[in-house]
Amino acid sequence: MGTDVSGFLEYRASQDGRETAWYGAQDLGSLIDVRDYDAFGCLFGVRNYANFRPVAAGRGLPADVSAAAGARFAQLDEWYGGDGFHGTTWITWAEVKAVDWDEPAEKPDSRLHRFRRTPDGLRMTGKASWSSEFAEAVGLERGERREWPEGSEWLVGDTLYRAVTIRRRDAVTATGEWQAVWKAMEALAAQHGDDNVRLVVWFDD
């Protein structure tokens, strides 16, 4: 079963002479529709197989959540039940701007990176959390997991398995789908300020 992200972009402002409050700006689903575990782990600590120090994990639903985001969360919670969601948290545009995208994960990816030898050199074909072929080659018991030192590699048939530590920019790439989210947050921040724009997210399996 996979994990998906939902959420809302919000901004904080004073409207019609009322006290400053958070308002819903855009449903996250209109900006991004991707099951991206490296990004989930890097940003929010969810499905953190790549072993990042999360930027904004486990903060829960903001007490001052906007009416739009709160209503959406409550609606989904009613449909799917209290156990339907996890990893609820939020991050401001100021925090996104402060991320060091060159920062590496705290240790190598728990999934070995797989490469195939081609006439043009090695080509990455995916990541393996478990491979019976690899396990047999190195003597792992079924389901056994180990941590491998950075750079360790094994050639099994035509597949090269390598332990790799990735950086934040590998998880949230400069041309990937999260850029649409960042652009929307940046546009809101130009109007309301970096600390007055945030992304509220939650996850379901």
PDB file of C-alpha atoms in Angstrom:
ATOM      1  CA  MET A   1       0.000   0.000   0.000  1.00  0.00           C
ATOM      2  CA  GLY A   2       1.382   3.406  -0.959  1.00  0.00           C
ATOM      3  CA  THR A   3       1.350   6.770   0.788  1.00  0.00           C
ATOM      4  CA  ASP A   4      -0.097   9.943  -0.732  1.00  0.00           C
ATOM      5  CA  VAL A   5       0.044  13.581   0.358  1.00  0.00           C
ATOM      6  CA  SER A   6      -2.812  16.077   0.661  1.00  0.00           C
ATOM      7  CA  GLY A   7      -2.873  19.608   1.969  1.00  0.00           C
ATOM      8  CA  PHE A   8      -3.457  23.317   1.558  1.00  0.00           C
ATOM      9  CA  LEU A   9      -1.474  26.458   0.885  1.00  0.00           C
ATOM     10  CA  GLU A  10      -2.397  29.195   3.348  1.00  0.00           C
ATOM     11  CA  TYR A  11      -1.574  32.849   3.894  1.00  0.00           C
ATOM     12  CA  ARG A  12      -1.931  35.046   6.982  1.00  0.00           C
ATOM     13  CA  ALA A  13      -3.527  38.466   6.632  1.00  0.00           C
ATOM     14  CA  SER A  14      -6.015  40.914   8.093  1.00  0.00           C
ATOM     15  CA  GLN A  15      -9.176  41.258   6.012  1.00  0.00           C
ATOM     16  CA  ASP A  16     -12.066  43.686   6.337  1.00  0.00           C
ATOM     17  CA  GLY A  17     -10.643  45.186   9.507  1.00  0.00           C
ATOM     18  CA  ARG A  18     -10.685  41.882  11.361  1.00  0.00           C
ATOM     19  CA  GLU A  19      -7.825  40.393  13.375  1.00  0.00           C
ATOM     20  CA  THR A  20      -5.008  38.701  11.476  1.00  0.00           C
ATOM     21  CA  ALA A  21      -5.888  35.107  10.571  1.00  0.00           C
ATOM     22  CA  TRP A  22      -4.883  32.305   8.218  1.00  0.00           C
ATOM     23  CA  TYR A  23      -6.808  31.863   4.974  1.00  0.00           C
ATOM     24  CA  GLY A  24      -6.835  28.985   2.515  1.00  0.00           C
ATOM     25  CA  ALA A  25      -5.254  29.858  -0.829  1.00  0.00           C
ATOM     26  CA  GLN A  26      -5.038  26.660  -2.844  1.00  0.00           C
ATOM     27  CA  ASP A  27      -5.573  22.924  -2.486  1.00  0.00           C
ATOM     28  CA  LEU A  28      -2.253  21.103  -2.807  1.00  0.00           C
ATOM     29  CA  GLY A  29      -3.870  18.592  -5.147  1.00  0.00           C
ATOM     30  CA  SER A  30      -4.222  21.257  -7.822  1.00  0.00           C
ATOM     31  CA  LEU A  31      -0.435  21.726  -7.852  1.00  0.00           C
ATOM     32  CA  ILE A  32       1.057  18.303  -7.366  1.00  0.00           C
ATOM     33  CA  ASP A  33      -0.003  14.694  -7.812  1.00  0.00           C
ATOM     34  CA  VAL A  34       3.001  12.513  -7.138  1.00  0.00           C
ATOM     35  CA  ARG A  35       3.952   9.742  -4.728  1.00  0.00           C
ATOM     36  CA  ASP A  36       7.468  10.941  -3.969  1.00  0.00           C
ATOM     37  CA  TYR A  37       8.895   9.231  -0.896  1.00  0.00           C
ATOM     38  CA  ASP A  38      12.304  10.919  -1.060  1.00  0.00           C
ATOM     39  CA  ALA A  39      10.625  14.330  -0.980  1.00  0.00           C
ATOM     40  CA  PHE A  40       8.168  13.216   1.728  1.00  0.00           C
ATOM     41  CA  GLY A  41      11.082  12.074   3.897  1.00  0.00           C
ATOM     42  CA  CYS A  42      13.304  15.056   3.198  1.00  0.00           C
ATOM     43  CA  LEU A  43      10.640  17.636   3.979  1.00  0.00           C
ATOM     44  CA  PHE A  44       8.249  15.967   6.424  1.00  0.00           C
ATOM     45  CA  GLY A  45       9.864  12.767   7.771  1.00  0.00           C
ATOM     46  CA  VAL A  46       7.261  10.494   6.138  1.00  0.00           C
ATOM     47  CA  ARG A  47       8.508   7.348   4.349  1.00  0.00           C
ATOM     48  CA  ASN A  48      12.000   8.593   5.130  1.00  0.00           C
ATOM     49  CA  TYR A  49      13.879   5.678   3.576  1.00  0.00           C
ATOM     50  CA  ALA A  50      16.625   8.047   2.412  1.00  0.00           C
ATOM     51  CA  ASN A  51      17.388   8.932   6.064  1.00  0.00           C
ATOM     52  CA  PHE A  52      17.168  12.720   5.956  1.00  0.00           C
ATOM     53  CA  ARG A  53      16.930  15.043   8.920  1.00  0.00           C
ATOM     54  CA  PRO A  54      13.384  16.219   8.137  1.00  0.00           C
ATOM     55  CA  VAL A  55      12.826  19.931   7.694  1.00  0.00           C
ATOM     56  CA  ALA A  56       9.360  20.052   9.274  1.00  0.00           C
ATOM     57  CA  ALA A  57       8.132  16.783  10.763  1.00  0.00           C
ATOM     58  CA  GLY A  58       5.437  15.953  13.289  1.00  0.00           C
ATOM     59  CA  ARG A  59       4.035  19.428  13.962  1.00  0.00           C
ATOM     60  CA  GLY A  60       0.408  18.377  13.714  1.00  0.00           C
ATOM     61  CA  LEU A  61      -2.487  20.413  12.377  1.00  0.00           C
ATOM     62  CA  PRO A  62      -1.958  24.102  13.255  1.00  0.00           C
ATOM     63  CA  ALA A  63      -4.229  25.356  16.031  1.00  0.00           C
ATOM     64  CA  ASP A  64      -4.992  28.379  13.852  1.00  0.00           C
ATOM     65  CA  VAL A  65      -5.505  26.417  10.635  1.00  0.00           C
ATOM     66  CA  SER A  66      -7.536  28.212   7.968  1.00  0.00           C
ATOM     67  CA  ALA A  67     -11.248  27.463   7.677  1.00  0.00           C
ATOM     68  CA  ALA A  68     -10.752  26.002   4.188  1.00  0.00           C
ATOM     69  CA  ALA A  69      -7.968  23.617   5.186  1.00  0.00           C
ATOM     70  CA  GLY A  70      -9.670  22.675   8.452  1.00  0.00           C
ATOM     71  CA  ALA A  71     -12.924  21.885   6.679  1.00  0.00           C
ATOM     72  CA  ARG A  72     -11.169  19.756   4.076  1.00  0.00           C
ATOM     73  CA  PHE A  73      -9.261  17.835   6.744  1.00  0.00           C
ATOM     74  CA  ALA A  74     -12.438  17.280   8.780  1.00  0.00           C
ATOM     75  CA  GLN A  75     -14.330  16.093   5.697  1.00  0.00           C
ATOM     76  CA  LEU A  76     -11.684  13.533   4.816  1.00  0.00           C
ATOM     77  CA  ASP A  77     -11.365  12.472   8.445  1.00  0.00           C
ATOM     78  CA  GLU A  78     -15.113  11.819   8.522  1.00  0.00           C
ATOM     79  CA  TRP A  79     -14.933   9.769   5.329  1.00  0.00           C
ATOM     80  CA  TYR A  80     -11.926   7.663   6.258  1.00  0.00           C
ATOM     81  CA  GLY A  81     -11.946   7.646  10.050  1.00  0.00           C
ATOM     82  CA  GLY A  82      -9.473   8.816  12.655  1.00  0.00           C
ATOM     83  CA  ASP A  83      -6.829   6.322  11.574  1.00  0.00           C
ATOM     84  CA  GLY A  84      -6.944   7.416   7.956  1.00  0.00           C
ATOM     85  CA  PHE A  85      -4.252  10.068   8.217  1.00  0.00           C
ATOM     86  CA  HIS A  86      -0.796  10.466   9.669  1.00  0.00           C
ATOM     87  CA  GLY A  87       2.247  12.721   9.465  1.00  0.00           C
ATOM     88  CA  THR A  88       0.195  15.927   9.676  1.00  0.00           C
ATOM     89  CA  THR A  89       2.520  18.936   9.723  1.00  0.00           C
ATOM     90  CA  TRP A  90       3.237  22.318   8.145  1.00  0.00           C
ATOM     91  CA  ILE A  91       6.103  24.392   6.754  1.00  0.00           C
ATOM     92  CA  THR A  92       6.414  28.122   6.033  1.00  0.00           C
ATOM     93  CA  TRP A  93       7.831  29.659   2.885  1.00  0.00           C
ATOM     94  CA  ALA A  94      10.574  31.225   5.041  1.00  0.00           C
ATOM     95  CA  GLU A  95      11.645  27.717   6.086  1.00  0.00           C
ATOM     96  CA  VAL A  96      11.599  26.434   2.507  1.00  0.00           C
ATOM     97  CA  LYS A  97      13.793  29.351   1.425  1.00  0.00           C
ATOM     98  CA  ALA A  98      16.274  28.549   4.222  1.00  0.00           C
ATOM     99  CA  VAL A  99      16.748  24.895   3.227  1.00  0.00           C
ATOM    100  CA  ASP A 100      20.315  23.934   2.308  1.00  0.00           C
ATOM    101  CA  TRP A 101      19.561  21.810  -0.747  1.00  0.00           C
ATOM    102  CA  ASP A 102      23.154  20.550  -0.807  1.00  0.00           C
ATOM    103  CA  GLU A 103      22.788  19.005   2.658  1.00  0.00           C
ATOM    104  CA  PRO A 104      23.213  15.209   2.521  1.00  0.00           C
ATOM    105  CA  ALA A 105      21.042  12.700   4.322  1.00  0.00           C
ATOM    106  CA  GLU A 106      22.297  11.613   7.737  1.00  0.00           C
ATOM    107  CA  LYS A 107      23.306   8.180   6.441  1.00  0.00           C
ATOM    108  CA  PRO A 108      23.064   6.157   3.210  1.00  0.00           C
ATOM    109  CA  ASP A 109      19.709   5.409   1.666  1.00  0.00           C
ATOM    110  CA  SER A 110      18.201   2.286   3.233  1.00  0.00           C
ATOM    111  CA  ARG A 111      17.374   1.170  -0.320  1.00  0.00           C
ATOM    112  CA  LEU A 112      20.331   0.119  -2.424  1.00  0.00           C
ATOM    113  CA  HIS A 113      20.507   1.961  -5.736  1.00  0.00           C
ATOM    114  CA  ARG A 114      20.419  -0.327  -8.769  1.00  0.00           C
ATOM    115  CA  PHE A 115      22.344   0.314 -11.958  1.00  0.00           C
ATOM    116  CA  ARG A 116      22.465  -1.532 -15.262  1.00  0.00           C
ATOM    117  CA  ARG A 117      25.599  -1.652 -17.372  1.00  0.00           C
ATOM    118  CA  THR A 118      24.991  -0.269 -20.861  1.00  0.00           C
ATOM    119  CA  PRO A 119      27.297   0.586 -23.796  1.00  0.00           C
ATOM    120  CA  ASP A 120      27.091   4.220 -22.595  1.00  0.00           C
ATOM    121  CA  GLY A 121      28.004   3.367 -19.003  1.00  0.00           C
ATOM    122  CA  LEU A 122      25.947   2.765 -15.873  1.00  0.00           C
ATOM    123  CA  ARG A 123      22.246   3.660 -15.969  1.00  0.00           C
ATOM    124  CA  MET A 124      20.235   3.843 -12.759  1.00  0.00           C
ATOM    125  CA  THR A 125      17.175   1.611 -12.913  1.00  0.00           C
ATOM    126  CA  GLY A 126      15.695   2.071  -9.436  1.00  0.00           C
ATOM    127  CA  LYS A 127      16.108   1.463  -5.727  1.00  0.00           C
ATOM    128  CA  ALA A 128      15.781  -1.879  -3.976  1.00  0.00           C
ATOM    129  CA  SER A 129      14.541  -2.180  -0.405  1.00  0.00           C
ATOM    130  CA  TRP A 130      14.650  -5.939  -0.930  1.00  0.00           C
ATOM    131  CA  SER A 131      15.947  -8.122  -3.741  1.00  0.00           C
ATOM    132  CA  SER A 132      16.016 -11.903  -3.530  1.00  0.00           C
ATOM    133  CA  GLU A 133      18.800 -11.931  -6.125  1.00  0.00           C
ATOM    134  CA  PHE A 134      20.940  -9.577  -4.049  1.00  0.00           C
ATOM    135  CA  ALA A 135      20.099 -11.326  -0.773  1.00  0.00           C
ATOM    136  CA  GLU A 136      21.213 -14.666  -2.145  1.00  0.00           C
ATOM    137  CA  ALA A 137      24.441 -13.181  -3.478  1.00  0.00           C
ATOM    138  CA  VAL A 138      25.481 -11.638  -0.150  1.00  0.00           C
ATOM    139  CA  GLY A 139      23.946 -14.210   2.209  1.00  0.00           C
ATOM    140  CA  LEU A 140      21.008 -12.305   3.683  1.00  0.00           C
ATOM    141  CA  GLU A 141      18.153 -14.166   5.325  1.00  0.00           C
ATOM    142  CA  ARG A 142      14.691 -13.549   3.878  1.00  0.00           C
ATOM    143  CA  GLY A 143      13.473 -10.123   4.995  1.00  0.00           C
ATOM    144  CA  GLU A 144      16.782  -9.287   6.698  1.00  0.00           C
ATOM    145  CA  ARG A 145      17.872  -5.634   6.454  1.00  0.00           C
ATOM    146  CA  ARG A 146      21.352  -4.236   6.942  1.00  0.00           C
ATOM    147  CA  GLU A 147      22.964  -0.824   6.834  1.00  0.00           C
ATOM    148  CA  TRP A 148      25.750  -0.674   4.277  1.00  0.00           C
ATOM    149  CA  PRO A 149      28.612   1.873   4.306  1.00  0.00           C
ATOM    150  CA  GLU A 150      28.503   4.654   1.736  1.00  0.00           C
ATOM    151  CA  GLY A 151      29.933   3.526  -1.604  1.00  0.00           C
ATOM    152  CA  SER A 152      29.628  -0.212  -0.938  1.00  0.00           C
ATOM    153  CA  GLU A 153      28.704  -1.977  -4.159  1.00  0.00           C
ATOM    154  CA  TRP A 154      28.096  -5.413  -5.557  1.00  0.00           C
ATOM    155  CA  LEU A 155      27.771  -6.621  -9.135  1.00  0.00           C
ATOM    156  CA  VAL A 156      25.111  -9.330  -9.321  1.00  0.00           C
ATOM    157  CA  GLY A 157      24.604 -10.523 -12.870  1.00  0.00           C
ATOM    158  CA  ASP A 158      24.075  -7.405 -14.968  1.00  0.00           C
ATOM    159  CA  THR A 159      22.935  -5.305 -12.010  1.00  0.00           C
ATOM    160  CA  LEU A 160      25.211  -3.166  -9.854  1.00  0.00           C
ATOM    161  CA  TYR A 161      23.895  -2.504  -6.331  1.00  0.00           C
ATOM    162  CA  ARG A 162      25.406   0.512  -4.560  1.00  0.00           C
ATOM    163  CA  ALA A 163      24.910   2.193  -1.164  1.00  0.00           C
ATOM    164  CA  VAL A 164      24.373   5.903  -1.820  1.00  0.00           C
ATOM    165  CA  THR A 165      23.817   8.936   0.400  1.00  0.00           C
ATOM    166  CA  ILE A 166      21.620  11.424  -1.440  1.00  0.00           C
ATOM    167  CA  ARG A 167      21.330  15.197  -0.976  1.00  0.00           C
ATOM    168  CA  ARG A 168      18.181  17.214  -0.477  1.00  0.00           C
ATOM    169  CA  ARG A 169      18.338  18.443  -4.079  1.00  0.00           C
ATOM    170  CA  ASP A 170      18.262  14.818  -5.220  1.00  0.00           C
ATOM    171  CA  ALA A 171      15.019  14.327  -3.302  1.00  0.00           C
ATOM    172  CA  VAL A 172      13.372  17.622  -4.252  1.00  0.00           C
ATOM    173  CA  THR A 173      14.812  18.403  -7.657  1.00  0.00           C
ATOM    174  CA  ALA A 174      15.090  21.833  -9.266  1.00  0.00           C
ATOM    175  CA  THR A 175      12.888  20.723 -12.175  1.00  0.00           C
ATOM    176  CA  GLY A 176      10.531  18.358 -10.340  1.00  0.00           C
ATOM    177  CA  GLU A 177       6.849  18.656  -9.487  1.00  0.00           C
ATOM    178  CA  TRP A 178       7.451  20.389  -6.148  1.00  0.00           C
ATOM    179  CA  GLN A 179       8.607  23.482  -8.035  1.00  0.00           C
ATOM    180  CA  ALA A 180       4.960  24.290  -8.814  1.00  0.00           C
ATOM    181  CA  VAL A 181       4.271  24.341  -5.075  1.00  0.00           C
ATOM    182  CA  TRP A 182       7.269  26.563  -4.365  1.00  0.00           C
ATOM    183  CA  LYS A 183       6.278  29.014  -7.111  1.00  0.00           C
ATOM    184  CA  ALA A 184       2.759  29.303  -5.723  1.00  0.00           C
ATOM    185  CA  MET A 185       4.112  29.893  -2.206  1.00  0.00           C
ATOM    186  CA  GLU A 186       6.611  32.450  -3.492  1.00  0.00           C
ATOM    187  CA  ALA A 187       3.851  34.374  -5.263  1.00  0.00           C
ATOM    188  CA  LEU A 188       1.781  34.484  -2.073  1.00  0.00           C
ATOM    189  CA  ALA A 189       4.838  35.546  -0.056  1.00  0.00           C
ATOM    190  CA  ALA A 190       5.416  38.487  -2.394  1.00  0.00           C
ATOM    191  CA  GLN A 191       2.038  39.787  -1.193  1.00  0.00           C
ATOM    192  CA  HIS A 192       1.975  38.675   2.441  1.00  0.00           C
ATOM    193  CA  GLY A 193       5.574  37.992   3.563  1.00  0.00           C
ATOM    194  CA  ASP A 194       7.656  34.824   3.869  1.00  0.00           C
ATOM    195  CA  ASP A 195       6.516  33.977   7.414  1.00  0.00           C
ATOM    196  CA  ASN A 196       2.880  34.511   6.482  1.00  0.00           C
ATOM    197  CA  VAL A 197       2.689  31.742   3.893  1.00  0.00           C
ATOM    198  CA  ARG A 198       2.689  28.055   4.799  1.00  0.00           C
ATOM    199  CA  LEU A 199       1.903  24.627   3.443  1.00  0.00           C
ATOM    200  CA  VAL A 200      -0.175  22.332   5.658  1.00  0.00           C
ATOM    201  CA  VAL A 201       0.048  18.642   4.732  1.00  0.00           C
ATOM    202  CA  TRP A 202      -1.195  15.239   5.846  1.00  0.00           C
ATOM    203  CA  PHE A 203      -0.670  11.729   4.485  1.00  0.00           C
ATOM    204  CA  ASP A 204      -2.808   8.659   3.903  1.00  0.00           C
ATOM    205  CA  ASP A 205      -1.948   5.035   3.112  1.00  0.00           C
TER     206      ASP A 205
END
